[in-house]
Phi, psi and omega in degrees: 000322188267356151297298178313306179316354197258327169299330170280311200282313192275022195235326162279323184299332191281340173286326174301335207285292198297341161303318228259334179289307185274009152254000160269322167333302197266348152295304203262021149313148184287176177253147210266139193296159174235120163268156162293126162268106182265199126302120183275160174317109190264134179283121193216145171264164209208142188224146186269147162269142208197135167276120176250167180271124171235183203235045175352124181215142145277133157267124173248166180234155171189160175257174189297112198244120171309163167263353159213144197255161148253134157232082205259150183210160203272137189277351177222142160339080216179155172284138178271124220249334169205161174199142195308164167286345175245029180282056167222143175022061221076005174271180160235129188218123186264182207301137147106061100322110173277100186268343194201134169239158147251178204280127146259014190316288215293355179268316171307329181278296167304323157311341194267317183319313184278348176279296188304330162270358156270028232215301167337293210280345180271319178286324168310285200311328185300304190308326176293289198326336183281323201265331152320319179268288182309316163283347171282323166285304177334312197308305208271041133266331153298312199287344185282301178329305158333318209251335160307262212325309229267336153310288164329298195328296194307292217307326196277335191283336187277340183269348196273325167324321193254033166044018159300317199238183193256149184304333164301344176270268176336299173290325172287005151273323194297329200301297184303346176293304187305323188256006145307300166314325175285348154290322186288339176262347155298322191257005151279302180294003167259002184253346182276310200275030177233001156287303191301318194282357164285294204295334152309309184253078101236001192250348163269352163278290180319291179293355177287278190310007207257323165256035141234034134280316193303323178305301212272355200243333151333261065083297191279340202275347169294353180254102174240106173302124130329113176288338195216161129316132190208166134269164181230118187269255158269164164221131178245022193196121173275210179240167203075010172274122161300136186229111201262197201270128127143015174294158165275152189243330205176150202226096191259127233208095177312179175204035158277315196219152134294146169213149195228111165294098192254135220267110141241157199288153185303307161347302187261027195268292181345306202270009174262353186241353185289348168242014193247140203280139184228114154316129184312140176231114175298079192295321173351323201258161178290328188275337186289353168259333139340290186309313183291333188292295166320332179285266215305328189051055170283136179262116180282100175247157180234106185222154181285136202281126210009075172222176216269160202285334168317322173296087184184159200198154177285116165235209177215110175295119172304266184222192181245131177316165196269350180207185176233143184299092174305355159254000160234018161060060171225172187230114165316152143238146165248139204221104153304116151252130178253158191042098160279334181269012186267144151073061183272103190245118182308107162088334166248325189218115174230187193270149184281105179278152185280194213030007198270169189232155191204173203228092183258106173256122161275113181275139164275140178283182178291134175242151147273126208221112161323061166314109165252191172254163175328279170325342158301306189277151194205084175046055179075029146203186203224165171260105164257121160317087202324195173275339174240070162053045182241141150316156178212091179250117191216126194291132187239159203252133163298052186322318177166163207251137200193081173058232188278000215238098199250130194270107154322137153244321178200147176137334188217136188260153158289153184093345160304167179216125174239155161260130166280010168239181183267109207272122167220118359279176187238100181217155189274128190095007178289137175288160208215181168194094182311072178309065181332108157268121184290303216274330189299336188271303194300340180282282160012260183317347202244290257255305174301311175331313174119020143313091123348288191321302195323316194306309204303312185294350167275311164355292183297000000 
């Protein structure tokens, strides 16, 4: 009995004991170190802001047009009687080359006509003018008679006075004083009527000779001269064919300049003008679109759309289009390249052909402009590196969007430092351990100038 009891009893003691051992264990343990945890340190490149000199630039695409088209047609009637042996399609033939006759005989023949009624009309005037000369002398050998007789007259009429002679002696001086005189009034009014009839046969020498310029100009129009360095585009006409006047003959292509109309969007014209100082300009006057091309100063380079980088030439802004295309919200610009056939190299730089579509960048001159690269910005704002290496994030106010290049109007100072790579996790206050990229700034930096070469290498 007194067994059991003891046994019911030593069995909760002994459990109390072994509780009361293990919280005195775990009581009197030291309490176990905690180390501190942080963020680890992100290794981030990093380019300092700096106002640099940039250079707004836009791209338009358009395709290649000559700047002068020839559609030459024939201005006269005729069977075609020769044609170049290279008048054909794609050939090149230079300027005042005779590509094309029409038959001229029957223009040769009205010519000789028209000549030959002037050659008339010139011999009628010799003749007058001889005759003329003839009646004049005649005139003034009358009239030296006249003033003998009218002499003769007095002295018979002062003896007839003295009863000497007979009154009849007297009316026959008088009779010769009259029919002198009455000569002298023939050869003046015929010497009067040798005027109108010169100036009749001077006004038919003019028009005679007025139509055998019209003949020889005719007569030259059967001969058709290359006006320029040309390509040939079609021909439409062989030889022994009748071509009546105002038929097409032929399709000619300068080949000194070229011009390309390059469609760009409205978006991107603004930002080529925005910083450059403009005068008020008066378009009304004709020279006020002269003034704006020169106000803006655009620099054009032009290349061709898949071709080898060689392929680009120098241009020039013309002019601008009269209006914008409302469905695709773009604004022409047309642009010259001159000698496009110049300096041609097989498989890489070939000649500006008509159809190529080409890629026309408007350089702005240089301005100085708080600049990042693209790749900076992260849905308006940037990641800066303080001064004591901590993330910073902060939204900057845009001026406009540019390629690789994005331009700040506010938000960020020089001497500031962003970061250009990419930050995981992207949280505020991360330590960071900044890293200067040199060569990426210096391309950069090449590139907003308007280094072509530079861009591509920031690229890659």
């Amino acid at each position: 009995m007194k067994t059991a009891l003891q046994k019911k009893y030593i069995l909760p003691v002994v459990v109390l004991i072994a509780v009361a051992l293990v919280v005195f264990k775990v009581k009197s343990k030291p309490p176990i170190a905690h180390e501190e945890l942080g963020y680890p340190v992100r290794a981030v490149e990093v380019m300092t802001v700096r106002a640099i000199p940039y250079r707004s630039h836009a791209t338009g695409y358009g395709t290649v047009e000559p700047r002068i088209t020839v559609k030459a047609k024939s201005e006269v009637a005729g069977k075609i009687v020769y044609i170049h042996p290279r008048l054909r399609k794609g050939a090149s033939l230079p300027k005042g080359t005779v590509v094309l006759r029409i038959e001229p005989t029957t223009f040769e023949f009205s010519l000789e006509q028209s000549k030959a009624g002037l050659s008339g009309i010139q011999s009628s005037l010799e003749q007058l003018e001889t005759e003329e000369q003839s009646t004049r002398a005649l005139l003034a050998i009358v009239r030296k008679n006249l003033g003998v007789q009218e002499k003769e007259y007095e002295r018979i009429r002062e003896i007839w006075e003295k009863k000497l002679v007979a009154r009849s002696s007297v009316d026959a001086e008088e009779q010769r004083v009259l029919q002198l005189k009455q000569q002298v009034a023939d050869l003046e009014g015929k010497l009067k009527s040798y005027e109108s009839r010169k100036a009749a046969l001077q006004a038919q020498i003019s028009q005679s000779k007025t139509q055998v310029a019209q003949t020889l100009d005719t007569l030259g129009r059967t001969e058709i001269r290359l006006p320029m360095d040309a390509r040939i585009g079609a021909v439409f006409v062989e030889k022994g064919e009748f071509t009546p006047a105002g038929a097409a003959l032929f399709e000619a292509l300068g080949t000194d300049a070229v011009e390309i109309t390059a469609e760009l969007p409205t978006r991107l014209f603004r930002p080529l003008l925005v910083n450059q100082r403009h005068e008020r300009l008066d378009l009304h006057r004709p020279e006020g679109l002269w003034n704006i091309l020169d106000a803006i100063d655009l620099e054009a380079r032009v290349r061709l759309v898949g071709f080898p980088e060689a392929a680009h030439w120098q241009g020039k802004l013309l002019r601008i289009s009269e209006s914008i295309d409302p469905q695709r919200d773009t604004v022409g610009l047309v642009v010259r390249v001159d000698k496009p056939y110049d300096q041609v190299i097989p498989g890489e730089r070939p000649p500006l052909l008509r159809g190529m579509f080409a890629a026309v960048s408007f350089y702005a001159p240089e301005q100085p402009m708080l600049v990042i690269p693209r790749k900076a910005v992260h849905q308006g704002r940037v990641y800066v590196a303080r001064e004591d290496n901590h993330l910073e994030i902060r939204a900057v106010e845009i001026l406009y969007r540019q390629g690789e290049f994005v331009v700040v109007k506010r938000g960020l100072e020089e001497g500031e430092r962003i970061i250009i790579s990419d930050v995981v996790p992207v949280i505020e206050g991360l330590p960071l351990k900044p890293v200067l990229a040199q060569e990426f700034v210096q391309k950069f930096v090449a590139a907003a100038a308007g280094d072509d070469s530079a861009l591509r290498g920031m690229e890659k």
